[in-house]
PDB file of C-alpha atoms in Angstrom:
ATOM      1  CA  UNK A   1     -12.123  12.757   9.143  1.00  0.00           C
ATOM      2  CA  UNK A   2      -9.172  14.061   7.174  1.00  0.00           C
ATOM      3  CA  UNK A   3      -6.830  11.059   5.537  1.00  0.00           C
ATOM      4  CA  UNK A   4      -3.363  11.313   4.545  1.00  0.00           C
ATOM      5  CA  UNK A   5      -2.416  14.411   2.353  1.00  0.00           C
ATOM      6  CA  UNK A   6       0.234  14.401  -0.228  1.00  0.00           C
ATOM      7  CA  UNK A   7       1.543  17.343  -2.178  1.00  0.00           C
ATOM      8  CA  UNK A   8       2.117  18.132  -4.873  1.00  0.00           C
ATOM      9  CA  UNK A   9      -0.576  15.881  -6.710  1.00  0.00           C
ATOM     10  CA  UNK A  10       1.936  16.026  -9.792  1.00  0.00           C
ATOM     11  CA  UNK A  11       5.206  17.155 -10.298  1.00  0.00           C
ATOM     12  CA  UNK A  12       7.365  17.324 -13.573  1.00  0.00           C
ATOM     13  CA  UNK A  13      11.165  17.822 -13.034  1.00  0.00           C
ATOM     14  CA  UNK A  14      13.843  18.173 -15.803  1.00  0.00           C
ATOM     15  CA  UNK A  15      16.683  15.581 -15.656  1.00  0.00           C
ATOM     16  CA  UNK A  16      19.327  16.588 -12.775  1.00  0.00           C
ATOM     17  CA  UNK A  17      16.758  18.750 -10.648  1.00  0.00           C
ATOM     18  CA  UNK A  18      16.149  18.122  -7.097  1.00  0.00           C
ATOM     19  CA  UNK A  19      12.638  17.614  -6.082  1.00  0.00           C
ATOM     20  CA  UNK A  20      10.771  17.546  -2.464  1.00  0.00           C
ATOM     21  CA  UNK A  21       7.449  15.606  -1.960  1.00  0.00           C
ATOM     22  CA  UNK A  22       5.242  16.308   1.154  1.00  0.00           C
ATOM     23  CA  UNK A  23       2.797  14.113   3.159  1.00  0.00           C
ATOM     24  CA  UNK A  24       0.881  15.236   6.219  1.00  0.00           C
ATOM     25  CA  UNK A  25      -0.223  11.843   7.867  1.00  0.00           C
ATOM     26  CA  UNK A  26      -3.589  11.234   9.845  1.00  0.00           C
ATOM     27  CA  UNK A  27      -3.331  13.334  13.038  1.00  0.00           C
ATOM     28  CA  UNK A  28      -1.791  10.973  15.698  1.00  0.00           C
ATOM     29  CA  UNK A  29      -0.534   8.494  13.749  1.00  0.00           C
ATOM     30  CA  UNK A  30       2.568   7.199  15.056  1.00  0.00           C
ATOM     31  CA  UNK A  31       4.213   5.409  11.927  1.00  0.00           C
ATOM     32  CA  UNK A  32       4.684   6.677   8.150  1.00  0.00           C
ATOM     33  CA  UNK A  33       5.646   4.785   5.366  1.00  0.00           C
ATOM     34  CA  UNK A  34       6.875   5.909   1.840  1.00  0.00           C
ATOM     35  CA  UNK A  35       6.154   3.801  -1.190  1.00  0.00           C
ATOM     36  CA  UNK A  36       7.355   4.006  -5.023  1.00  0.00           C
ATOM     37  CA  UNK A  37       4.848   2.557  -7.506  1.00  0.00           C
ATOM     38  CA  UNK A  38       6.112   2.419 -11.394  1.00  0.00           C
ATOM     39  CA  UNK A  39       3.427   2.151 -14.002  1.00  0.00           C
ATOM     40  CA  UNK A  40       1.420  -1.215 -14.051  1.00  0.00           C
ATOM     41  CA  UNK A  41       3.195  -2.520 -10.715  1.00  0.00           C
ATOM     42  CA  UNK A  42       2.329  -3.006  -7.017  1.00  0.00           C
ATOM     43  CA  UNK A  43       3.714  -0.248  -4.566  1.00  0.00           C
ATOM     44  CA  UNK A  44       7.334  -0.867  -3.295  1.00  0.00           C
ATOM     45  CA  UNK A  45       8.232  -0.059   0.015  1.00  0.00           C
ATOM     46  CA  UNK A  46      11.043   2.579   0.261  1.00  0.00           C
ATOM     47  CA  UNK A  47      11.298   3.707   3.985  1.00  0.00           C
ATOM     48  CA  UNK A  48       9.662   3.691   7.510  1.00  0.00           C
ATOM     49  CA  UNK A  49       9.477   6.313  10.117  1.00  0.00           C
ATOM     50  CA  UNK A  50       8.094   5.503  13.963  1.00  0.00           C
ATOM     51  CA  UNK A  51       7.675   9.066  15.331  1.00  0.00           C
ATOM     52  CA  UNK A  52      10.660  11.026  14.138  1.00  0.00           C
ATOM     53  CA  UNK A  53      13.008   8.050  13.985  1.00  0.00           C
ATOM     54  CA  UNK A  54      13.777   6.507  10.582  1.00  0.00           C
ATOM     55  CA  UNK A  55      13.643   2.529  11.347  1.00  0.00           C
ATOM     56  CA  UNK A  56      13.941   1.244   7.928  1.00  0.00           C
ATOM     57  CA  UNK A  57      15.272   2.628   4.879  1.00  0.00           C
ATOM     58  CA  UNK A  58      16.201  -0.401   3.209  1.00  0.00           C
ATOM     59  CA  UNK A  59      13.818   0.445   0.372  1.00  0.00           C
ATOM     60  CA  UNK A  60      15.568   3.398  -0.933  1.00  0.00           C
ATOM     61  CA  UNK A  61      16.983   2.807  -4.247  1.00  0.00           C
ATOM     62  CA  UNK A  62      19.875   4.868  -4.020  1.00  0.00           C
ATOM     63  CA  UNK A  63      21.835   7.755  -2.106  1.00  0.00           C
ATOM     64  CA  UNK A  64      19.974  10.303  -4.288  1.00  0.00           C
ATOM     65  CA  UNK A  65      16.881   9.654  -2.192  1.00  0.00           C
ATOM     66  CA  UNK A  66      16.427  10.993   1.151  1.00  0.00           C
ATOM     67  CA  UNK A  67      13.613  10.904   3.637  1.00  0.00           C
ATOM     68  CA  UNK A  68      12.908  12.849   7.094  1.00  0.00           C
ATOM     69  CA  UNK A  69      10.139  13.509   9.528  1.00  0.00           C
ATOM     70  CA  UNK A  70      11.842  15.633  11.985  1.00  0.00           C
ATOM     71  CA  UNK A  71       8.972  16.642  14.342  1.00  0.00           C
ATOM     72  CA  UNK A  72       7.347  12.965  14.118  1.00  0.00           C
ATOM     73  CA  UNK A  73       4.208  14.372  11.560  1.00  0.00           C
ATOM     74  CA  UNK A  74       4.894  15.808   8.394  1.00  0.00           C
ATOM     75  CA  UNK A  75       7.392  14.104   6.291  1.00  0.00           C
ATOM     76  CA  UNK A  76       9.457  14.921   3.308  1.00  0.00           C
ATOM     77  CA  UNK A  77      10.873  12.493   0.562  1.00  0.00           C
ATOM     78  CA  UNK A  78      13.526  14.245  -1.351  1.00  0.00           C
ATOM     79  CA  UNK A  79      15.295  13.168  -4.376  1.00  0.00           C
ATOM     80  CA  UNK A  80      18.401  14.992  -5.777  1.00  0.00           C
ATOM     81  CA  UNK A  81      19.829  14.926  -9.415  1.00  0.00           C
ATOM     82  CA  UNK A  82      16.461  13.499 -10.659  1.00  0.00           C
ATOM     83  CA  UNK A  83      16.776  10.598 -13.356  1.00  0.00           C
ATOM     84  CA  UNK A  84      14.247   9.350 -15.773  1.00  0.00           C
ATOM     85  CA  UNK A  85      14.027   5.976 -13.851  1.00  0.00           C
ATOM     86  CA  UNK A  86      12.485   8.062 -10.768  1.00  0.00           C
ATOM     87  CA  UNK A  87       9.404   8.720 -12.864  1.00  0.00           C
ATOM     88  CA  UNK A  88       6.731   7.187 -10.754  1.00  0.00           C
ATOM     89  CA  UNK A  89       3.922   7.639  -8.287  1.00  0.00           C
ATOM     90  CA  UNK A  90       5.157   7.984  -4.819  1.00  0.00           C
ATOM     91  CA  UNK A  91       2.800   7.139  -1.974  1.00  0.00           C
ATOM     92  CA  UNK A  92       2.703   7.811   1.392  1.00  0.00           C
ATOM     93  CA  UNK A  93       0.840   6.007   4.306  1.00  0.00           C
ATOM     94  CA  UNK A  94       0.298   6.028   7.931  1.00  0.00           C
ATOM     95  CA  UNK A  95      -0.813   3.753  10.831  1.00  0.00           C
ATOM     96  CA  UNK A  96      -1.878   4.554  14.359  1.00  0.00           C
ATOM     97  CA  UNK A  97       0.390   2.218  15.737  1.00  0.00           C
ATOM     98  CA  UNK A  98       3.610   0.359  14.388  1.00  0.00           C
ATOM     99  CA  UNK A  99       2.284  -2.867  14.693  1.00  0.00           C
ATOM    100  CA  UNK A 100       1.164  -5.755  12.329  1.00  0.00           C
ATOM    101  CA  UNK A 101      -2.351  -5.535  13.397  1.00  0.00           C
ATOM    102  CA  UNK A 102      -2.774  -1.629  12.664  1.00  0.00           C
ATOM    103  CA  UNK A 103      -3.545  -0.992   9.171  1.00  0.00           C
ATOM    104  CA  UNK A 104      -1.868   1.354   6.833  1.00  0.00           C
ATOM    105  CA  UNK A 105      -3.794   4.256   5.256  1.00  0.00           C
ATOM    106  CA  UNK A 106      -2.680   5.576   2.028  1.00  0.00           C
ATOM    107  CA  UNK A 107      -2.833   9.150   0.276  1.00  0.00           C
ATOM    108  CA  UNK A 108      -3.550   9.279  -3.334  1.00  0.00           C
ATOM    109  CA  UNK A 109       0.381   9.819  -4.204  1.00  0.00           C
ATOM    110  CA  UNK A 110       2.541  12.304  -6.164  1.00  0.00           C
ATOM    111  CA  UNK A 111       3.275  11.686  -9.765  1.00  0.00           C
ATOM    112  CA  UNK A 112       6.612  12.299 -10.582  1.00  0.00           C
ATOM    113  CA  UNK A 113       7.523  12.730 -14.117  1.00  0.00           C
ATOM    114  CA  UNK A 114      11.353  13.222 -15.062  1.00  0.00           C
ATOM    115  CA  UNK A 115      12.003  14.508 -18.333  1.00  0.00           C
TER     116      UNK A 115
ATOM    117  CA  UNK B   1       8.871 -13.137   3.712  1.00  0.00           C
ATOM    118  CA  UNK B   2       5.684 -14.997   3.245  1.00  0.00           C
ATOM    119  CA  UNK B   3       4.570 -14.493  -0.125  1.00  0.00           C
ATOM    120  CA  UNK B   4       0.874 -14.543  -1.678  1.00  0.00           C
ATOM    121  CA  UNK B   5      -0.461 -16.099  -4.939  1.00  0.00           C
ATOM    122  CA  UNK B   6      -3.365 -14.526  -6.865  1.00  0.00           C
ATOM    123  CA  UNK B   7      -5.268 -14.745 -10.158  1.00  0.00           C
ATOM    124  CA  UNK B   8      -4.054 -11.955 -12.397  1.00  0.00           C
ATOM    125  CA  UNK B   9      -7.606 -11.084 -13.419  1.00  0.00           C
ATOM    126  CA  UNK B  10     -11.279 -11.998 -12.650  1.00  0.00           C
ATOM    127  CA  UNK B  11     -14.710 -10.926 -13.916  1.00  0.00           C
ATOM    128  CA  UNK B  12     -17.918 -10.320 -11.792  1.00  0.00           C
ATOM    129  CA  UNK B  13     -21.308  -9.262 -13.074  1.00  0.00           C
ATOM    130  CA  UNK B  14     -22.779  -6.434 -11.146  1.00  0.00           C
ATOM    131  CA  UNK B  15     -24.983  -7.236  -8.129  1.00  0.00           C
ATOM    132  CA  UNK B  16     -23.287 -10.765  -7.686  1.00  0.00           C
ATOM    133  CA  UNK B  17     -20.728 -11.518  -5.226  1.00  0.00           C
ATOM    134  CA  UNK B  18     -17.484 -11.339  -6.034  1.00  0.00           C
ATOM    135  CA  UNK B  19     -14.878 -13.977  -4.314  1.00  0.00           C
ATOM    136  CA  UNK B  20     -11.343 -13.351  -4.905  1.00  0.00           C
ATOM    137  CA  UNK B  21      -9.112 -15.934  -3.784  1.00  0.00           C
ATOM    138  CA  UNK B  22      -5.343 -15.935  -2.270  1.00  0.00           C
ATOM    139  CA  UNK B  23      -2.918 -18.408  -1.617  1.00  0.00           C
ATOM    140  CA  UNK B  24      -0.224 -18.209   1.323  1.00  0.00           C
ATOM    141  CA  UNK B  25       1.025 -21.118   1.821  1.00  0.00           C
ATOM    142  CA  UNK B  26       3.978 -20.289   3.785  1.00  0.00           C
ATOM    143  CA  UNK B  27       2.246 -18.164   6.478  1.00  0.00           C
ATOM    144  CA  UNK B  28       3.511 -17.936   9.901  1.00  0.00           C
ATOM    145  CA  UNK B  29       1.424 -18.212  12.845  1.00  0.00           C
ATOM    146  CA  UNK B  30       1.790 -14.542  13.747  1.00  0.00           C
ATOM    147  CA  UNK B  31       1.529 -12.994  10.156  1.00  0.00           C
ATOM    148  CA  UNK B  32      -1.852 -11.357   9.395  1.00  0.00           C
ATOM    149  CA  UNK B  33      -3.512 -11.282   6.098  1.00  0.00           C
ATOM    150  CA  UNK B  34      -4.529  -7.990   4.908  1.00  0.00           C
ATOM    151  CA  UNK B  35      -6.411  -6.858   1.862  1.00  0.00           C
ATOM    152  CA  UNK B  36      -6.411  -3.284  -0.108  1.00  0.00           C
ATOM    153  CA  UNK B  37      -7.645  -2.311  -3.312  1.00  0.00           C
ATOM    154  CA  UNK B  38      -6.267   0.550  -5.781  1.00  0.00           C
ATOM    155  CA  UNK B  39      -8.627   2.176  -8.022  1.00  0.00           C
ATOM    156  CA  UNK B  40      -6.923   3.947 -10.880  1.00  0.00           C
ATOM    157  CA  UNK B  41      -5.245   7.258 -10.014  1.00  0.00           C
ATOM    158  CA  UNK B  42      -5.664   6.407  -6.338  1.00  0.00           C
ATOM    159  CA  UNK B  43      -3.505   5.263  -3.271  1.00  0.00           C
ATOM    160  CA  UNK B  44      -4.604   1.813  -2.042  1.00  0.00           C
ATOM    161  CA  UNK B  45      -7.546   1.562   0.046  1.00  0.00           C
ATOM    162  CA  UNK B  46      -7.755  -0.748   3.162  1.00  0.00           C
ATOM    163  CA  UNK B  47     -10.323  -3.405   3.035  1.00  0.00           C
ATOM    164  CA  UNK B  48     -10.114  -5.557   6.053  1.00  0.00           C
ATOM    165  CA  UNK B  49      -7.347  -7.978   7.810  1.00  0.00           C
ATOM    166  CA  UNK B  50      -7.402 -10.863  10.020  1.00  0.00           C
ATOM    167  CA  UNK B  51      -5.334 -13.345  11.812  1.00  0.00           C
ATOM    168  CA  UNK B  52      -7.080 -16.434  12.049  1.00  0.00           C
ATOM    169  CA  UNK B  53     -10.810 -15.887  12.523  1.00  0.00           C
ATOM    170  CA  UNK B  54     -13.316 -14.776   9.748  1.00  0.00           C
ATOM    171  CA  UNK B  55     -13.759 -11.230   9.805  1.00  0.00           C
ATOM    172  CA  UNK B  56     -16.639  -8.945   8.314  1.00  0.00           C
ATOM    173  CA  UNK B  57     -16.989  -5.285   8.003  1.00  0.00           C
ATOM    174  CA  UNK B  58     -18.997  -2.700   6.065  1.00  0.00           C
ATOM    175  CA  UNK B  59     -16.949  -3.467   2.744  1.00  0.00           C
ATOM    176  CA  UNK B  60     -16.183  -7.067   2.535  1.00  0.00           C
ATOM    177  CA  UNK B  61     -15.777 -10.237   4.409  1.00  0.00           C
ATOM    178  CA  UNK B  62     -12.755 -12.232   4.655  1.00  0.00           C
ATOM    179  CA  UNK B  63     -12.812 -16.144   5.041  1.00  0.00           C
ATOM    180  CA  UNK B  64      -9.440 -17.896   6.206  1.00  0.00           C
ATOM    181  CA  UNK B  65      -9.145 -21.485   6.007  1.00  0.00           C
ATOM    182  CA  UNK B  66      -8.356 -23.352   9.082  1.00  0.00           C
ATOM    183  CA  UNK B  67      -4.820 -24.137   8.112  1.00  0.00           C
ATOM    184  CA  UNK B  68      -4.115 -20.247   7.328  1.00  0.00           C
ATOM    185  CA  UNK B  69      -2.653 -21.662   3.785  1.00  0.00           C
ATOM    186  CA  UNK B  70      -5.386 -19.514   1.826  1.00  0.00           C
ATOM    187  CA  UNK B  71      -7.994 -17.052   2.121  1.00  0.00           C
ATOM    188  CA  UNK B  72     -10.748 -15.460   0.066  1.00  0.00           C
ATOM    189  CA  UNK B  73     -11.990 -11.894  -0.045  1.00  0.00           C
ATOM    190  CA  UNK B  74     -15.784 -11.512  -0.395  1.00  0.00           C
ATOM    191  CA  UNK B  75     -17.428  -8.407  -1.780  1.00  0.00           C
ATOM    192  CA  UNK B  76     -21.229  -9.578  -1.338  1.00  0.00           C
ATOM    193  CA  UNK B  77     -22.839  -7.567  -3.947  1.00  0.00           C
ATOM    194  CA  UNK B  78     -20.226  -5.993  -6.347  1.00  0.00           C
ATOM    195  CA  UNK B  79     -20.840  -2.729  -8.143  1.00  0.00           C
ATOM    196  CA  UNK B  80     -19.102  -1.035 -10.986  1.00  0.00           C
ATOM    197  CA  UNK B  81     -17.026   1.138  -8.467  1.00  0.00           C
ATOM    198  CA  UNK B  82     -15.588  -1.913  -7.224  1.00  0.00           C
ATOM    199  CA  UNK B  83     -13.632  -2.560 -10.254  1.00  0.00           C
ATOM    200  CA  UNK B  84      -9.959  -2.199  -8.894  1.00  0.00           C
ATOM    201  CA  UNK B  85      -6.788  -3.998  -8.426  1.00  0.00           C
ATOM    202  CA  UNK B  86      -7.275  -6.240  -4.954  1.00  0.00           C
ATOM    203  CA  UNK B  87      -4.321  -6.950  -3.128  1.00  0.00           C
ATOM    204  CA  UNK B  88      -3.790  -9.846  -0.864  1.00  0.00           C
ATOM    205  CA  UNK B  89      -0.996  -9.154   1.435  1.00  0.00           C
ATOM    206  CA  UNK B  90       0.729 -11.070   4.486  1.00  0.00           C
ATOM    207  CA  UNK B  91       2.159  -9.088   6.901  1.00  0.00           C
ATOM    208  CA  UNK B  92       5.073  -9.847   8.832  1.00  0.00           C
ATOM    209  CA  UNK B  93       5.686  -8.681  12.810  1.00  0.00           C
ATOM    210  CA  UNK B  94       8.837  -7.065  13.739  1.00  0.00           C
ATOM    211  CA  UNK B  95       9.292  -5.516  10.272  1.00  0.00           C
ATOM    212  CA  UNK B  96       7.986  -2.189  11.229  1.00  0.00           C
ATOM    213  CA  UNK B  97       4.799  -3.489   9.777  1.00  0.00           C
ATOM    214  CA  UNK B  98       5.605  -2.597   6.257  1.00  0.00           C
ATOM    215  CA  UNK B  99       3.197  -4.173   3.739  1.00  0.00           C
ATOM    216  CA  UNK B 100       4.758  -6.104   0.966  1.00  0.00           C
ATOM    217  CA  UNK B 101       2.407  -5.485  -2.329  1.00  0.00           C
ATOM    218  CA  UNK B 102       2.301  -8.554  -5.235  1.00  0.00           C
ATOM    219  CA  UNK B 103       0.829  -7.705  -8.384  1.00  0.00           C
ATOM    220  CA  UNK B 104      -2.802  -8.330  -7.285  1.00  0.00           C
ATOM    221  CA  UNK B 105      -5.992  -9.437  -9.074  1.00  0.00           C
ATOM    222  CA  UNK B 106      -7.613  -6.753 -11.561  1.00  0.00           C
ATOM    223  CA  UNK B 107     -11.170  -7.292 -10.640  1.00  0.00           C
ATOM    224  CA  UNK B 108     -13.741  -5.966 -13.599  1.00  0.00           C
ATOM    225  CA  UNK B 109     -17.272  -5.722 -12.349  1.00  0.00           C
ATOM    226  CA  UNK B 110     -19.482  -5.493 -15.595  1.00  0.00           C
ATOM    227  CA  UNK B 111     -23.051  -4.506 -15.867  1.00  0.00           C
TER     228      UNK B 111
END
């Protein structure tokens, strides 16, 4: 079946531009997660949704980062006024249920390069 | 959060079993042990998870010690395509189920 889909696969932005990254979770999955992965590092948690509610945004690095999931399905991660330190792979994951016994399934990410 | 300790790298011969260790000495009774792997340029791939009992699926086996302070992921017949970074994660309840990744073990399967 279809997995988690992310678009675009690659994004190049000039410093100061705004970007929007899209995540299509697995159909019917209640929970959705965003992660940031710098080169050579493990993924780091950014934020989490259960349906349309954003229940945890403790990992968002600054107020330039904003995520939404208005209808409880597709999610968008927006980064305003991009900086070079925002260059990373942004991963989205979904989970059938928001419990610790329900595995997360990841997409292949969007690689963002800020020049 | 419970943390995990893994060796930074391991080698394995193709066709042999790969045994990847993980220490999680501060794990709580209701925390699951999860294993993921990440192949270059892809997102993390779910492998297996368990709470107390040993688990097996089509990809791997998970052996959890009786005191739950450590576990081992076993790939029974490693292939070159199993070369990846393997992450052992202790997943806490009541945190939205988020996973906290460490540095993982870089497994190289050699011909």
